[in-house]
Amino acid sequence: MIAILFTSCYKVEDSATLEDYDITLTYYNTDFNFQSYQTFMVRDSVMLISDYLTDEQKDNFYTEGNSEKIRTKIVNEFKALGYTEVTTSENPDFMVNPTLTLMQQTSVAYYPGWWWGYPGYWGWYGDWYWKSTNYYYPYWGYYPSWGASYYTYKTGTLIMEMADGKSVRDFQQWVEDTNGNGDAEDAPEIDFNWTGHVEGVIGDNAKYNEQRAANGISEAFTQSPYLKK
Amino acid sequence: MKKLFIVITLITVLGFSQKASAQEPDATGFIRTYAQPGGMLSFDWIIGVPMGDMKDNNFISEASTRGFNMEYRYLFNSPISVGGGFSWQGFSQKYERATYTTDGAAITSARFNYLYTFPLYVNFHYYPIKNNTFYPWVGINVGMFNIDKQDQIGRYYIQDNSWQFGFQPEIGALIKPNPHGGFGFTVKAKYNYILYNKGNYNNLTQLNIYIGAALVF
């Protein structure tokens, strides 16, 4: 059986730190010529989706400047590649709508038996007992955490998409033309030519989280040399 | 590993304390003779070195010191034995954060690869030399091996937990400090070959060195 699963992260290598679980993933339309893009705009704030933050915490994300930090970082990355930031009224060639998803994940750690012992975990040879015939026999019954335990952790995923400006305007025009009552199946498609995902497990230290997120945004652009003008 | 060494040490102490009358020499002076069929139980610590596709596919190349083996042999009135056993080994390797690209996509993260093997096997051995202190053999172990193979990137992993056919050609020897005693040290080398036809793999192989203790009775 082959399956893609959520790993129960913290069971692994002793040397692993939270940043070892950070993933930066980008994918793009290989048929598209990014040199045809000149101008861009990034939405005025980062969209925030979360299943555990309180409304107050969500507000703080904007009032304490986190949204602006992420937005500025993305704008600067695109500028550094040679694109020009414009306003919506100037019909940008592409538009970016950064979305941050903060979710609480529940995972199950199983302890199915001694031979599936997790790395670095040698509980299985815990107990041996003496037998009067002068031989040792292993006593396998001993296992400190037999069964399963649940634990939760939080992940953050920042998604940055380059939406084709013309396709967005066509879509908006269609919404206008149909007064918002059009059949969704007839709606013109919005083209995304590049998508970047920055994902990590959220730690207790806000500075560390922020630094890893910023590093991930940089990595997304480093990974995509074809974006450079 | 500490407890494993304690166990081996205890078997060692136990073996030395056994009475010399346990086994009598045959007409040729050989004690562990074919005329005295009996059992041999050994417990070994395993050092494993990845070979073959496991190494060539950049899955894991680092040696493992996490492994143990326990096996039993019944020696007949001839220079052969038949028995069975099981072992457990854990291999792992961390690859530092790097970028991997495919057509139209790229990913940057650290990678962790794991392989756990749990062979359940029957064994056949041949003993070419009659010697009381150095008793060598050649043999083969054949069985079904449970494998748990994990390729992890970031916090995601692909896992394959399955049973595969495997075999292990083996050379080794029993070294008995006291020819009359029921205790000996064992040294073995087994080439662990697991048939594994998935993706770009044909096998999962390791060269394993076993160091252990045995009770002969």
Tab-separated table of N, CA and C in Angstrom, chain A residues 3-12 16-24 101-107 151-158 197-202 212, chain B residues 97 107-112 114 150-158:
chain	number	residue	atom	x	y	z
A	3	ALA	N	0.634	5.345	0.178
A	3	ALA	CA	-0.283	6.445	0.439
A	3	ALA	C	0.519	7.661	0.858
A	4	ILE	N	-0.010	8.811	0.524
A	4	ILE	CA	0.618	10.036	1.010
A	4	ILE	C	-0.098	10.423	2.296
A	5	LEU	N	0.657	10.551	3.327
A	5	LEU	CA	0.076	10.756	4.650
A	5	LEU	C	0.693	11.973	5.298
A	6	PHE	N	-0.042	12.468	6.250
A	6	PHE	CA	0.512	13.470	7.134
A	6	PHE	C	1.472	12.773	8.066
A	7	THR	N	2.628	13.234	8.146
A	7	THR	CA	3.503	12.592	9.101
A	7	THR	C	3.242	13.153	10.486
A	8	SER	N	3.421	12.317	11.441
A	8	SER	CA	3.386	12.820	12.810
A	8	SER	C	4.784	13.360	13.061
A	9	CYS	N	4.917	14.626	12.795
A	9	CYS	CA	6.220	15.256	12.583
A	9	CYS	C	7.278	14.961	13.620
A	10	TYR	N	6.902	15.079	14.846
A	10	TYR	CA	7.943	15.214	15.847
A	10	TYR	C	8.536	13.893	16.279
A	11	LYS	N	8.107	12.820	15.639
A	11	LYS	CA	8.634	11.532	16.045
A	11	LYS	C	9.994	11.255	15.415
A	12	VAL	N	10.395	12.081	14.478
A	12	VAL	CA	11.547	11.734	13.652
A	12	VAL	C	12.885	12.118	14.255
A	16	ALA	N	16.172	17.079	13.952
A	16	ALA	CA	15.244	17.868	13.150
A	16	ALA	C	14.712	19.057	13.947
A	17	THR	N	14.638	20.191	13.294
A	17	THR	CA	14.045	21.363	13.907
A	17	THR	C	12.807	21.721	13.102
A	18	LEU	N	12.017	22.663	13.594
A	18	LEU	CA	10.786	23.016	12.898
A	18	LEU	C	11.035	23.417	11.452
A	19	GLU	N	12.130	24.130	11.219
A	19	GLU	CA	12.347	24.612	9.858
A	19	GLU	C	12.639	23.479	8.871
A	20	ASP	N	13.001	22.319	9.403
A	20	ASP	CA	13.206	21.174	8.506
A	20	ASP	C	11.892	20.719	7.875
A	21	TYR	N	10.768	21.113	8.464
A	21	TYR	CA	9.471	20.724	7.918
A	21	TYR	C	8.888	21.796	7.013
A	22	ASP	N	9.599	22.920	6.875
A	22	ASP	CA	9.112	23.989	6.006
A	22	ASP	C	9.244	23.558	4.555
A	23	ILE	N	8.164	23.813	3.820
A	23	ILE	CA	8.174	23.461	2.413
A	23	ILE	C	7.901	24.712	1.596
A	24	THR	N	8.693	24.911	0.585
A	24	THR	CA	8.402	25.960	-0.385
A	24	THR	C	8.198	25.274	-1.723
A	101	THR	N	-3.304	30.758	5.177
A	101	THR	CA	-4.196	29.822	5.853
A	101	THR	C	-3.507	29.307	7.104
A	102	LEU	N	-4.118	29.533	8.247
A	102	LEU	CA	-3.568	29.032	9.506
A	102	LEU	C	-4.540	27.992	10.044
A	103	MET	N	-4.107	26.755	10.087
A	103	MET	CA	-5.020	25.687	10.466
A	103	MET	C	-4.432	24.845	11.584
A	104	GLN	N	-5.337	24.308	12.350
A	104	GLN	CA	-4.932	23.378	13.397
A	104	GLN	C	-5.088	21.968	12.858
A	105	GLN	N	-4.046	21.182	12.994
A	105	GLN	CA	-4.074	19.820	12.464
A	105	GLN	C	-4.086	18.833	13.622
A	106	THR	N	-4.827	17.793	13.428
A	106	THR	CA	-4.800	16.729	14.428
A	106	THR	C	-4.165	15.512	13.786
A	107	SER	N	-3.246	14.950	14.495
A	107	SER	CA	-2.572	13.789	13.969
A	107	SER	C	-2.606	12.686	15.014
A	151	TYR	N	-2.373	14.196	18.963
A	151	TYR	CA	-1.773	15.466	19.295
A	151	TYR	C	-2.126	16.447	18.186
A	152	THR	N	-2.028	17.719	18.505
A	152	THR	CA	-2.372	18.725	17.505
A	152	THR	C	-1.178	19.637	17.265
A	153	TYR	N	-1.146	20.171	16.088
A	153	TYR	CA	-0.132	21.168	15.781
A	153	TYR	C	-0.754	22.116	14.776
A	154	LYS	N	-0.125	23.247	14.606
A	154	LYS	CA	-0.686	24.266	13.733
A	154	LYS	C	0.228	24.489	12.539
A	155	THR	N	-0.418	24.674	11.386
A	155	THR	CA	0.378	24.926	10.198
A	155	THR	C	-0.051	26.242	9.566
A	156	GLY	N	0.905	26.844	8.907
A	156	GLY	CA	0.616	28.067	8.172
A	156	GLY	C	0.993	27.867	6.708
A	157	THR	N	0.099	28.261	5.813
A	157	THR	CA	0.381	28.151	4.392
A	157	THR	C	0.085	29.484	3.716
A	158	LEU	N	1.081	30.026	3.079
A	158	LEU	CA	0.890	31.260	2.330
A	158	LEU	C	0.853	30.902	0.848
A	197	HIS	N	3.650	28.238	-2.924
A	197	HIS	CA	3.150	27.830	-1.607
A	197	HIS	C	4.307	27.903	-0.625
A	198	VAL	N	4.081	28.562	0.481
A	198	VAL	CA	5.080	28.553	1.543
A	198	VAL	C	4.380	27.961	2.754
A	199	GLU	N	4.900	26.832	3.228
A	199	GLU	CA	4.178	26.113	4.271
A	199	GLU	C	5.092	25.719	5.413
A	200	GLY	N	4.597	25.825	6.613
A	200	GLY	CA	5.400	25.399	7.750
A	200	GLY	C	4.553	25.100	8.960
A	201	VAL	N	5.198	24.443	9.901
A	201	VAL	CA	4.551	24.177	11.182
A	201	VAL	C	4.804	25.395	12.066
A	202	ILE	N	3.750	25.889	12.701
A	202	ILE	CA	3.870	27.111	13.498
A	202	ILE	C	4.423	26.793	14.881
A	212	ARG	N	10.923	32.439	9.188
A	212	ARG	CA	10.793	31.283	8.306
A	212	ARG	C	9.854	31.587	7.146
B	97	ARG	N	18.174	20.821	3.743
B	97	ARG	CA	17.288	21.624	2.898
B	97	ARG	C	17.914	21.890	1.522
B	107	ILE	N	10.461	22.358	-5.520
B	107	ILE	CA	10.139	22.264	-4.097
B	107	ILE	C	11.438	22.392	-3.308
B	108	THR	N	11.363	23.140	-2.212
B	108	THR	CA	12.522	23.296	-1.337
B	108	THR	C	12.152	22.804	0.045
B	109	SER	N	12.891	21.861	0.557
B	109	SER	CA	12.669	21.371	1.915
B	109	SER	C	13.782	20.414	2.322
B	110	ALA	N	13.748	20.048	3.585
B	110	ALA	CA	14.639	18.988	4.049
B	110	ALA	C	13.957	17.653	3.760
B	111	ARG	N	14.760	16.614	3.634
B	111	ARG	CA	14.188	15.290	3.375
B	111	ARG	C	14.680	14.306	4.428
B	112	PHE	N	13.809	13.379	4.757
B	112	PHE	CA	14.176	12.325	5.698
B	112	PHE	C	13.767	10.992	5.079
B	114	TYR	N	13.622	6.794	5.574
B	114	TYR	CA	13.672	5.742	6.591
B	114	TYR	C	13.429	4.384	5.951
B	150	GLN	N	9.931	4.836	4.090
B	150	GLN	CA	9.336	6.171	4.122
B	150	GLN	C	10.245	7.186	3.449
B	151	ASP	N	9.664	7.916	2.513
B	151	ASP	CA	10.342	9.036	1.867
B	151	ASP	C	9.616	10.280	2.328
B	152	GLN	N	10.278	11.063	3.123
B	152	GLN	CA	9.608	12.217	3.719
B	152	GLN	C	10.207	13.511	3.191
B	153	ILE	N	9.334	14.431	2.819
B	153	ILE	CA	9.791	15.771	2.481
B	153	ILE	C	8.945	16.734	3.300
B	154	GLY	N	9.622	17.637	4.003
B	154	GLY	CA	8.888	18.490	4.931
B	154	GLY	C	8.116	17.605	5.884
B	155	ARG	N	6.822	17.879	6.032
B	155	ARG	CA	6.054	17.033	6.959
B	155	ARG	C	5.202	16.010	6.219
B	156	TYR	N	5.436	15.839	4.940
B	156	TYR	CA	4.692	14.835	4.188
B	156	TYR	C	5.584	13.638	3.921
B	157	TYR	N	4.981	12.486	3.907
B	157	TYR	CA	5.788	11.351	3.497
B	157	TYR	C	4.986	10.349	2.694
B	158	ILE	N	5.735	9.608	1.903
B	158	ILE	CA	5.161	8.497	1.157
B	158	ILE	C	5.639	7.246	1.870
